[in-house]
PDB file of N, CA and C and ligand atoms in Angstrom:
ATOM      1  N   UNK A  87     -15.552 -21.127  22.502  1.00  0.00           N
ATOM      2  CA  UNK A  87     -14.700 -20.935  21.309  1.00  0.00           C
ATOM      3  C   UNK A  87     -14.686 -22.189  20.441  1.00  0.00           C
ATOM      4  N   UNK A  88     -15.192 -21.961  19.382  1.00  0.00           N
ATOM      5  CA  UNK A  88     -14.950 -23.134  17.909  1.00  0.00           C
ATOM      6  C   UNK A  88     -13.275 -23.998  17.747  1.00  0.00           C
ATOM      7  N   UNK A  89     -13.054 -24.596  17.734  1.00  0.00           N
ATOM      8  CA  UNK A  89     -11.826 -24.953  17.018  1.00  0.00           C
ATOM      9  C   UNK A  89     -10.841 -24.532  15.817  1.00  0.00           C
ATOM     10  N   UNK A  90     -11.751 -24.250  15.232  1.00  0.00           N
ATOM     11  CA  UNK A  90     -11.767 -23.365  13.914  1.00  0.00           C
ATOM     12  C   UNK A  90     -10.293 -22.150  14.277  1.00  0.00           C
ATOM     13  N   UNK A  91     -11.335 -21.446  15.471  1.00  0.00           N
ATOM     14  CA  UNK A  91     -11.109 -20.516  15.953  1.00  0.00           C
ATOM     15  C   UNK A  91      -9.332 -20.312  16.321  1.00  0.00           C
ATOM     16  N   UNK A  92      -9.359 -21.425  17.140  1.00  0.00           N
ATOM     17  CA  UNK A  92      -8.206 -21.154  17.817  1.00  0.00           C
ATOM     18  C   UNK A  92      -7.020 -21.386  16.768  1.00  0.00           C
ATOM     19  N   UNK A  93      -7.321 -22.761  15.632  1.00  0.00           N
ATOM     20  CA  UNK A  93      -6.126 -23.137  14.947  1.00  0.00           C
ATOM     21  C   UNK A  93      -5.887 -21.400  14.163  1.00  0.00           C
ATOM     22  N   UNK A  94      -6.880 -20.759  13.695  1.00  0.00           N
ATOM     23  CA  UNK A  94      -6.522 -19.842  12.778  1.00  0.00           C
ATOM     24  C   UNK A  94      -6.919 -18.612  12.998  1.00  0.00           C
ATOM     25  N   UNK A  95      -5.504 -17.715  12.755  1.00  0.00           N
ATOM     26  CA  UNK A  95      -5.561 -16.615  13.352  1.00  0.00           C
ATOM     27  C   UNK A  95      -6.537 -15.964  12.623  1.00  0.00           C
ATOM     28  N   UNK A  96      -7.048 -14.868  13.333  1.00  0.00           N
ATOM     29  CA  UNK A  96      -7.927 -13.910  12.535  1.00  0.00           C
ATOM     30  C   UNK A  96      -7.112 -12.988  11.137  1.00  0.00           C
ATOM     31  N   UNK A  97      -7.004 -13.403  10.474  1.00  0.00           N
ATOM     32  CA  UNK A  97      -6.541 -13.057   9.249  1.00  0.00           C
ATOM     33  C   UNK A  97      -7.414 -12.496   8.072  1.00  0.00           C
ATOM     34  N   UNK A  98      -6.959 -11.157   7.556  1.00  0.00           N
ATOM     35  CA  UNK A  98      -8.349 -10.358   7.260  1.00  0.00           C
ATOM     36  C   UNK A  98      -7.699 -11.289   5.604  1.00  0.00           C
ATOM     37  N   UNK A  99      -8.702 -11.780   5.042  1.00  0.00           N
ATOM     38  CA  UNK A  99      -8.864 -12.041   3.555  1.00  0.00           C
ATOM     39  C   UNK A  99      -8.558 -11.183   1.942  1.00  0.00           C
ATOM     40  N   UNK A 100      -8.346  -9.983   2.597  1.00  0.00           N
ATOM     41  CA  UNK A 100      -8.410  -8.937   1.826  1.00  0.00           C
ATOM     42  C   UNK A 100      -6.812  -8.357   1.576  1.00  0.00           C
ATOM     43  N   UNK A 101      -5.819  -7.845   3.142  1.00  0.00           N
ATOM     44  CA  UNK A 101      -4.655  -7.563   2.897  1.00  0.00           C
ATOM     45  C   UNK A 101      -3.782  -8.522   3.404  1.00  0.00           C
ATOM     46  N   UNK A 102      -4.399  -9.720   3.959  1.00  0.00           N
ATOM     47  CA  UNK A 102      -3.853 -11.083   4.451  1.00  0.00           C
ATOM     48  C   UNK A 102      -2.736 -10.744   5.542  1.00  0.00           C
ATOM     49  N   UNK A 103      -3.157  -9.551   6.016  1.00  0.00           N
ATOM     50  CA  UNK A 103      -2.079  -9.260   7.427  1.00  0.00           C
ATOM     51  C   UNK A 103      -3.357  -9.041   8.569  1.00  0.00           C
ATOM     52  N   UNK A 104      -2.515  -9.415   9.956  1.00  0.00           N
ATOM     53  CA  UNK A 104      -4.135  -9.795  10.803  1.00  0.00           C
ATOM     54  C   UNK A 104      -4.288  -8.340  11.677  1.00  0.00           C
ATOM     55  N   UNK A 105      -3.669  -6.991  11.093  1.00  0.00           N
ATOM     56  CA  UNK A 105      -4.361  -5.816  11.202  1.00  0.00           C
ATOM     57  C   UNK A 105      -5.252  -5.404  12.772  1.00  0.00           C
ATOM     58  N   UNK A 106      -4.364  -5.515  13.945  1.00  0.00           N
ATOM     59  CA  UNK A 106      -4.439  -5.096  14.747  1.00  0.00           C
ATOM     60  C   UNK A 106      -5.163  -4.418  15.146  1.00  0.00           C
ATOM     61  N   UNK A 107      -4.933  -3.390  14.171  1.00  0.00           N
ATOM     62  CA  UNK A 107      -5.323  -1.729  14.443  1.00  0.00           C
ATOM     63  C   UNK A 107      -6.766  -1.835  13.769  1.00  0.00           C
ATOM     64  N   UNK A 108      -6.864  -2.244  13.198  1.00  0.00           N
ATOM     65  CA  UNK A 108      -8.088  -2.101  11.794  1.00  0.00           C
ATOM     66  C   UNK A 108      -9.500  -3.207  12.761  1.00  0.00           C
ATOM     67  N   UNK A 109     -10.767  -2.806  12.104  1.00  0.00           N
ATOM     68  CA  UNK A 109     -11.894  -3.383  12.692  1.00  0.00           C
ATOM     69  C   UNK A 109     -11.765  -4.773  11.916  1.00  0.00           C
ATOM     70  N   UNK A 110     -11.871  -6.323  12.036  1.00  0.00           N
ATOM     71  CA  UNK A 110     -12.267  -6.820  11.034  1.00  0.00           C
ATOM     72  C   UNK A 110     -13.897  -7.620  11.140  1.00  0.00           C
ATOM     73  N   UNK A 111     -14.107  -7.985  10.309  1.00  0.00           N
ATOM     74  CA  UNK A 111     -15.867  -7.989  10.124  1.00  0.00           C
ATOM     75  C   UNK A 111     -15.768  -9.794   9.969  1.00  0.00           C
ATOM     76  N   UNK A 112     -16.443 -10.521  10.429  1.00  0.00           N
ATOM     77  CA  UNK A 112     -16.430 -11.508  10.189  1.00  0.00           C
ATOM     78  C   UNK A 112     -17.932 -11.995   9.293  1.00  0.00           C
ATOM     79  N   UNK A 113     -17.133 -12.731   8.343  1.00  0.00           N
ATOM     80  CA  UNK A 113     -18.495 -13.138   7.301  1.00  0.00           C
ATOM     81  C   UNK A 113     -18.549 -14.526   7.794  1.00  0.00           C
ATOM     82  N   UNK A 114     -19.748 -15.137   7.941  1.00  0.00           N
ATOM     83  CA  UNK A 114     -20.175 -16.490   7.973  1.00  0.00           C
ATOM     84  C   UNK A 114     -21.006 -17.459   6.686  1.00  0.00           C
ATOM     85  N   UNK A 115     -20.244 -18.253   6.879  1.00  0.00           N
ATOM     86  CA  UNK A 115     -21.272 -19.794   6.172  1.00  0.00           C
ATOM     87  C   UNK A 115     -21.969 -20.323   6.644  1.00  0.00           C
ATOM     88  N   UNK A 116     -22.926 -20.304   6.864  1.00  0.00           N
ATOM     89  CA  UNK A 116     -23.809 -21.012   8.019  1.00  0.00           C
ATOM     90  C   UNK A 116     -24.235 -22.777   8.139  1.00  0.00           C
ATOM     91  N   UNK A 117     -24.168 -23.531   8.501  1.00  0.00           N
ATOM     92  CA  UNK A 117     -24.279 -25.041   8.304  1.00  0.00           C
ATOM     93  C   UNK A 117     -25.223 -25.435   7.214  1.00  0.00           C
ATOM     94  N   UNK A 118     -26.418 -25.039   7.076  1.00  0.00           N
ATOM     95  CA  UNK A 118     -26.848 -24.704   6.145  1.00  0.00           C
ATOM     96  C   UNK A 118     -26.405 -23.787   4.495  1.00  0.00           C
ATOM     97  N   UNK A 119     -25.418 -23.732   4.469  1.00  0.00           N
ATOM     98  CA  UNK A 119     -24.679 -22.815   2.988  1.00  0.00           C
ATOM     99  C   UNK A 119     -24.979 -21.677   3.013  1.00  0.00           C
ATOM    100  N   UNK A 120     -25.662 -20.885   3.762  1.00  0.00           N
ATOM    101  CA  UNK A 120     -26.190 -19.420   4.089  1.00  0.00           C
ATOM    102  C   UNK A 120     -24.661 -18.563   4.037  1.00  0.00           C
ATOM    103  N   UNK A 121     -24.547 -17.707   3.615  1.00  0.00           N
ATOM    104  CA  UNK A 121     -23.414 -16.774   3.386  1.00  0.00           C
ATOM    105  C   UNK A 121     -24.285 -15.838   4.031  1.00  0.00           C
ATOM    106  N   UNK A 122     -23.595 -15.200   5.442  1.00  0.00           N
ATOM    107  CA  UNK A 122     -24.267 -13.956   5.631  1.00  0.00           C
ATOM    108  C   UNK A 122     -22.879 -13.170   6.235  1.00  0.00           C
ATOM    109  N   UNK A 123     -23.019 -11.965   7.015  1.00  0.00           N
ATOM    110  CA  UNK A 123     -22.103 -10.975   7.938  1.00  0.00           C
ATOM    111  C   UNK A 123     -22.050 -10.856   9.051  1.00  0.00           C
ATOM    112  N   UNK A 124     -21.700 -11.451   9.732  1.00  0.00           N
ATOM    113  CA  UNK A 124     -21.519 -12.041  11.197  1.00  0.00           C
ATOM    114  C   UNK A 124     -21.359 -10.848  12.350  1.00  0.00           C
ATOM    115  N   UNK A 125     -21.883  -9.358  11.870  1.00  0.00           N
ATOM    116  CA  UNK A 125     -21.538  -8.398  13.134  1.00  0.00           C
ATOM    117  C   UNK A 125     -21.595  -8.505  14.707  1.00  0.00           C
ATOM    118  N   UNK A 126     -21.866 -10.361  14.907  1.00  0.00           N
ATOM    119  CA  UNK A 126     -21.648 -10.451  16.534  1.00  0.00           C
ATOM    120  C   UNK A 126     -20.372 -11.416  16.203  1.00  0.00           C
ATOM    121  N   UNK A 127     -19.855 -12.151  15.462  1.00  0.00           N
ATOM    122  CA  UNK A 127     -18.961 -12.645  15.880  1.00  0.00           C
ATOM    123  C   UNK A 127     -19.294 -14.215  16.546  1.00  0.00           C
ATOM    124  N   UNK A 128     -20.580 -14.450  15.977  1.00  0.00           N
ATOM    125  CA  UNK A 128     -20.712 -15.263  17.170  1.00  0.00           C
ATOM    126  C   UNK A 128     -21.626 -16.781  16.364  1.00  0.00           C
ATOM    127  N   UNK A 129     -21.676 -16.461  15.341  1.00  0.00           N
ATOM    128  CA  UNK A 129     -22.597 -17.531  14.902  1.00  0.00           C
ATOM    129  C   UNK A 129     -22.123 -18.270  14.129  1.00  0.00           C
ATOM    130  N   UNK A 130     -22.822 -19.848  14.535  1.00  0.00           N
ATOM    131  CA  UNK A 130     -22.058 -20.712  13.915  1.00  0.00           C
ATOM    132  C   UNK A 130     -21.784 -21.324  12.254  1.00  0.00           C
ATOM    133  N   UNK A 131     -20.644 -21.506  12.209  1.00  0.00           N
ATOM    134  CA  UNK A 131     -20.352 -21.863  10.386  1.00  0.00           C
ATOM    135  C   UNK A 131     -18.870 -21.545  10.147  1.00  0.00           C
ATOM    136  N   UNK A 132     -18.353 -21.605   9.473  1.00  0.00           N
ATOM    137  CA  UNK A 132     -17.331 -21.400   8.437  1.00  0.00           C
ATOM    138  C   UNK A 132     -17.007 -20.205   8.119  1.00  0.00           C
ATOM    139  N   UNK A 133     -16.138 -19.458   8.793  1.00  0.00           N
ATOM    140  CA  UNK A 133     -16.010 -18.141   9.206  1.00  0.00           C
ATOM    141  C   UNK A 133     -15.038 -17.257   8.318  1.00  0.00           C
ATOM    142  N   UNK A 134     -14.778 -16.197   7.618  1.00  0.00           N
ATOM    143  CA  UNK A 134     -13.810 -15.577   7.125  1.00  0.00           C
ATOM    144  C   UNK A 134     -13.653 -13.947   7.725  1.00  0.00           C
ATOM    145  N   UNK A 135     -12.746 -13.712   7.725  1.00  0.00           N
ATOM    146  CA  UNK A 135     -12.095 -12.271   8.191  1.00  0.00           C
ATOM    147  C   UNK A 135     -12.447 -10.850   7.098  1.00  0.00           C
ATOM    148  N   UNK A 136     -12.306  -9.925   7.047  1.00  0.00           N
ATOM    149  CA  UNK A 136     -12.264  -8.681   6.243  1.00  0.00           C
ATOM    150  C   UNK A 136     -11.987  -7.796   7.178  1.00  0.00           C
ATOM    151  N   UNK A 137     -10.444  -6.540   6.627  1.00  0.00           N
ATOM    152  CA  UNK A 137     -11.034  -6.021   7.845  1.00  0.00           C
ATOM    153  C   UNK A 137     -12.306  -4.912   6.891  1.00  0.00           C
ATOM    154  N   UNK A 138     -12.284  -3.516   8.289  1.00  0.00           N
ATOM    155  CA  UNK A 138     -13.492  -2.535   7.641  1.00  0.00           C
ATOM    156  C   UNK A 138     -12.673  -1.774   7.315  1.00  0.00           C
ATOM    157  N   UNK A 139     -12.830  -2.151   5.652  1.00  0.00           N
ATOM    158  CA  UNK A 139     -12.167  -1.601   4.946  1.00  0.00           C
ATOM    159  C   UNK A 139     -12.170  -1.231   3.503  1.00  0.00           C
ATOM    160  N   UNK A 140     -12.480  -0.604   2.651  1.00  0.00           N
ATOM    161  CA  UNK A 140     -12.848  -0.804   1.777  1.00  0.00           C
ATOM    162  C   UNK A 140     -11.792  -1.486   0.444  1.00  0.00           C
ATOM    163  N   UNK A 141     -10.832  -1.203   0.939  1.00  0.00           N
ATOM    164  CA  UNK A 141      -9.538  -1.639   0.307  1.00  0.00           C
ATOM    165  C   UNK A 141      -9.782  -3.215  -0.437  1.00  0.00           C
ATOM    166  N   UNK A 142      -9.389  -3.405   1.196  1.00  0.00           N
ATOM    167  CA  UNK A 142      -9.624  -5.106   1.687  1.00  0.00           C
ATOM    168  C   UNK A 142     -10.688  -5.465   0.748  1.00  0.00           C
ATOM    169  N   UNK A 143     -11.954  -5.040   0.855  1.00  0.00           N
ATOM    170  CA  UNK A 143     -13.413  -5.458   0.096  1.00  0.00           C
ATOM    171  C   UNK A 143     -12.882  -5.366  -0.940  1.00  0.00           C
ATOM    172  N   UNK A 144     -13.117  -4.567  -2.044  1.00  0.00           N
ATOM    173  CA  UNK A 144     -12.297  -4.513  -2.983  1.00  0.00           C
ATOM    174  C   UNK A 144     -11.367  -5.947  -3.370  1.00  0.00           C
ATOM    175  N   UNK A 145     -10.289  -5.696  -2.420  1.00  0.00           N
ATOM    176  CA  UNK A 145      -9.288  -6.865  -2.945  1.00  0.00           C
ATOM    177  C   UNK A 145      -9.723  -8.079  -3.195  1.00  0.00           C
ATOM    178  N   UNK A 146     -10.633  -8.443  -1.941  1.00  0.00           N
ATOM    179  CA  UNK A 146     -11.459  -9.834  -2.230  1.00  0.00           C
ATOM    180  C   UNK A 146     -12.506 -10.155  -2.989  1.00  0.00           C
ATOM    181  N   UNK A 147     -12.808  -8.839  -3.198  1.00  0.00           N
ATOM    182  CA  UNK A 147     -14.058  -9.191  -4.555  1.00  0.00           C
ATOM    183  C   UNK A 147     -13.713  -9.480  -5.733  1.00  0.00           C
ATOM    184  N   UNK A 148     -12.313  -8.646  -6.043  1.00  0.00           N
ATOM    185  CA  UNK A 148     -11.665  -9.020  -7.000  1.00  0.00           C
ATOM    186  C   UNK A 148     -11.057 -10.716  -7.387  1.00  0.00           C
ATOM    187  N   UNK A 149     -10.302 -10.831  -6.082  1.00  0.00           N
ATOM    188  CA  UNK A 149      -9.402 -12.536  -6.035  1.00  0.00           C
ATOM    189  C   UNK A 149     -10.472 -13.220  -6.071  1.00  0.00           C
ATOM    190  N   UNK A 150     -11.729 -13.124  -5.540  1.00  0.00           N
ATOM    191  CA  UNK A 150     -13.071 -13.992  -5.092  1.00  0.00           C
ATOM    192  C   UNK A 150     -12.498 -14.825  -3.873  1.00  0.00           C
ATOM    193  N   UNK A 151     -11.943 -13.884  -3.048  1.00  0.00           N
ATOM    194  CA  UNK A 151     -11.062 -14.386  -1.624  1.00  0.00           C
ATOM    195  C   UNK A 151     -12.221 -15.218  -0.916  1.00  0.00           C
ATOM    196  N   UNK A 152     -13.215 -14.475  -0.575  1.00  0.00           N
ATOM    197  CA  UNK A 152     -14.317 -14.999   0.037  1.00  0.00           C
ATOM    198  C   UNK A 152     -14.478 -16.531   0.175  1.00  0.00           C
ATOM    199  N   UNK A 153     -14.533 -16.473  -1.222  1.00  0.00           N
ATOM    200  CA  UNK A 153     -15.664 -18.084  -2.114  1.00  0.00           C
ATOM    201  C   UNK A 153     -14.551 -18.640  -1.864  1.00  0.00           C
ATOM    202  N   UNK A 154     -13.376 -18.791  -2.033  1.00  0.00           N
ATOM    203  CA  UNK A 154     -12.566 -19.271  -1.641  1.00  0.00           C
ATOM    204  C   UNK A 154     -12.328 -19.965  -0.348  1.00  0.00           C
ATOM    205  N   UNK A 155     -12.506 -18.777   0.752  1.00  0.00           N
ATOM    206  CA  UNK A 155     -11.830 -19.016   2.382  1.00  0.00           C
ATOM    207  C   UNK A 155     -13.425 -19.751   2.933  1.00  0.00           C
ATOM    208  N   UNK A 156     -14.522 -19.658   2.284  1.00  0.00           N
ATOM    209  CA  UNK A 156     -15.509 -20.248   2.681  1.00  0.00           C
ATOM    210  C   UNK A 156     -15.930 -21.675   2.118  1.00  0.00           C
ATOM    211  N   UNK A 157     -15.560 -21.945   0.790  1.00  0.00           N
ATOM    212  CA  UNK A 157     -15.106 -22.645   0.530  1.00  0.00           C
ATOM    213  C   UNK A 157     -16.711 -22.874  -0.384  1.00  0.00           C
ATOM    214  N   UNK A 158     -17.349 -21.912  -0.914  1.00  0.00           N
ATOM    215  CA  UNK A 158     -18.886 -22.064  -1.485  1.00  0.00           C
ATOM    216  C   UNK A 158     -19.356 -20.699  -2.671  1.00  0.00           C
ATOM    217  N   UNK A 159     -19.885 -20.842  -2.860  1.00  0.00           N
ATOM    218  CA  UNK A 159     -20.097 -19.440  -3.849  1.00  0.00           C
ATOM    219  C   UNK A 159     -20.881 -18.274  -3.119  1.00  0.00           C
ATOM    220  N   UNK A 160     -20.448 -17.128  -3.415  1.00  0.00           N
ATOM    221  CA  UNK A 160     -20.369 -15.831  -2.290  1.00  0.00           C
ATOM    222  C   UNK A 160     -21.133 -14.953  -3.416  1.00  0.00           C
ATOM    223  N   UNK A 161     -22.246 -14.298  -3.296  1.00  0.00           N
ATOM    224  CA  UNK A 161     -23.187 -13.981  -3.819  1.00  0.00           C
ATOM    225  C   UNK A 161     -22.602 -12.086  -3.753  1.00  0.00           C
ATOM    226  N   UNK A 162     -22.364 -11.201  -4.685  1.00  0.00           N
ATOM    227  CA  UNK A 162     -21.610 -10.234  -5.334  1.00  0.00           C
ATOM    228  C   UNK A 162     -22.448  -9.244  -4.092  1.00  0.00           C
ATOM    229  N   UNK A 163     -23.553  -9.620  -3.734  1.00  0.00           N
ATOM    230  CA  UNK A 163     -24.192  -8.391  -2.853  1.00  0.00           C
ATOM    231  C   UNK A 163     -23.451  -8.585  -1.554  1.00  0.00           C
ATOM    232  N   UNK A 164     -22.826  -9.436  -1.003  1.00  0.00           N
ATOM    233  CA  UNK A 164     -22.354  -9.561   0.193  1.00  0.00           C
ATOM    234  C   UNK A 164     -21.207  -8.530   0.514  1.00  0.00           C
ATOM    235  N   UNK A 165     -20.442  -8.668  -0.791  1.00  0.00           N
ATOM    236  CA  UNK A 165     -19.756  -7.414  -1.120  1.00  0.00           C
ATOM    237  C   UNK A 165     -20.091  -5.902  -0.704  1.00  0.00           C
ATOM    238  N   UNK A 166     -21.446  -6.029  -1.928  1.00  0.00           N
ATOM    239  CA  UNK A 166     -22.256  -4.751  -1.632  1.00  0.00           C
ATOM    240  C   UNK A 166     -22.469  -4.381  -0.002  1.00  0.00           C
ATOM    241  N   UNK A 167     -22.515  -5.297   0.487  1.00  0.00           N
ATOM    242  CA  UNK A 167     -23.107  -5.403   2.226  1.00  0.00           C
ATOM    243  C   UNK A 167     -21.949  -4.714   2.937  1.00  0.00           C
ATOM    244  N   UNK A 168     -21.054  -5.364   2.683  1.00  0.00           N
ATOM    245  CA  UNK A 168     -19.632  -4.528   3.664  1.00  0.00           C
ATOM    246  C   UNK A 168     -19.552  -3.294   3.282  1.00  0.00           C
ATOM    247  N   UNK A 169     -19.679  -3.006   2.127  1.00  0.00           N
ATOM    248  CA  UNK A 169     -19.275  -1.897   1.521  1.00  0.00           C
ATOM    249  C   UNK A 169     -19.887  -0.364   2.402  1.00  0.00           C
ATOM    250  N   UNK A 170     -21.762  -1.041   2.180  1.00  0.00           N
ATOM    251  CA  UNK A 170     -22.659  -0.031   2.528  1.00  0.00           C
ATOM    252  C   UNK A 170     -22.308  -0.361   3.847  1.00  0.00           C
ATOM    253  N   UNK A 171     -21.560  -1.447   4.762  1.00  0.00           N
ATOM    254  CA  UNK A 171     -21.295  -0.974   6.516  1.00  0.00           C
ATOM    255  C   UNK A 171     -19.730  -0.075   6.390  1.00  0.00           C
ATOM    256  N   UNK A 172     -18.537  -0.414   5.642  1.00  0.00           N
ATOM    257  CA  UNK A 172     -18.027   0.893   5.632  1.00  0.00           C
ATOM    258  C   UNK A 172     -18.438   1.826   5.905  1.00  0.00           C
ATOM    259  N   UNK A 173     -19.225   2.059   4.141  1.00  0.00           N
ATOM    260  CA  UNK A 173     -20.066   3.669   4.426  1.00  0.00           C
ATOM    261  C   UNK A 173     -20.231   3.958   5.484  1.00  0.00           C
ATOM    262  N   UNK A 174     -20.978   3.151   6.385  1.00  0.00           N
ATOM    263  CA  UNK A 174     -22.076   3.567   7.282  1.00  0.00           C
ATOM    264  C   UNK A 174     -21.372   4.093   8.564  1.00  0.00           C
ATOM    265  N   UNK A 175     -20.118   3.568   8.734  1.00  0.00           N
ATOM    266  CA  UNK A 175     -19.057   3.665   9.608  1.00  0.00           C
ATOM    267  C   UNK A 175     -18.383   4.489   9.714  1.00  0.00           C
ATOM    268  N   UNK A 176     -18.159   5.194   8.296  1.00  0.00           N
ATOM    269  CA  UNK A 176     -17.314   6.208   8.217  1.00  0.00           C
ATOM    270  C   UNK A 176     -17.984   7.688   7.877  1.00  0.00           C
ATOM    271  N   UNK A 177     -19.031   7.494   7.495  1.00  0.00           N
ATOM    272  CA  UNK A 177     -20.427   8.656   7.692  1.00  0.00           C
ATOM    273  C   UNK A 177     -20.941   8.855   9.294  1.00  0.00           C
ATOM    274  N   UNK A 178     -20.305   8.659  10.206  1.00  0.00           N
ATOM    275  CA  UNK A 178     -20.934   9.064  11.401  1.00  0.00           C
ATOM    276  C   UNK A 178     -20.130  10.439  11.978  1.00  0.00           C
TER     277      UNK A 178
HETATM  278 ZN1   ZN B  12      -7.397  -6.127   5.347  1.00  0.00          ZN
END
């Protein structure tokens, strides 16, 4: 476990409540400035919450929650990215 980790709760970026019930998706910064979608949870960087949700997405695309909690500029398709794993989640 990161340090990161432990000081801060998993807090989804989007309805800023840490949503129990709800999946949340973790996006990464990678040491390198790489913005990617972390579906293991496990790789290292600068981590932010969402849950799966489209709401949430939404909300943060709007605030630019992301670029913010990552602390770098968050490229509009990353957006697109959660979005189409919603979909993909809720089409099964
Ligand atoms: Zn949320």
């Amino acid at each position: 476990m990161a340090d990161e980790k432990r000081r801060r709760p998993r807090t989804c970026i989007g309805c800023l409540s840490e949503s129990p019930k709800k999946t949340l998706i973790r996006i990464v910064r990678s040491p390198d400035g790489i913005v990617t979608i972390d579906r293991t949870g496990k790789k290292p960087g600068r981590g932010a919450y969402l849950c799966l949700d489209m709401e949430c997405i939404e909300k943060a695309r709007k605030k630019n929650s992301l670029a913010r909690a990552l602390r770098c500029t968050v490229d509009n398709s990353i957006y697109d990215e959660l979005i189409a794993i919603v979909e993909g989640e809720q089409g099964r």
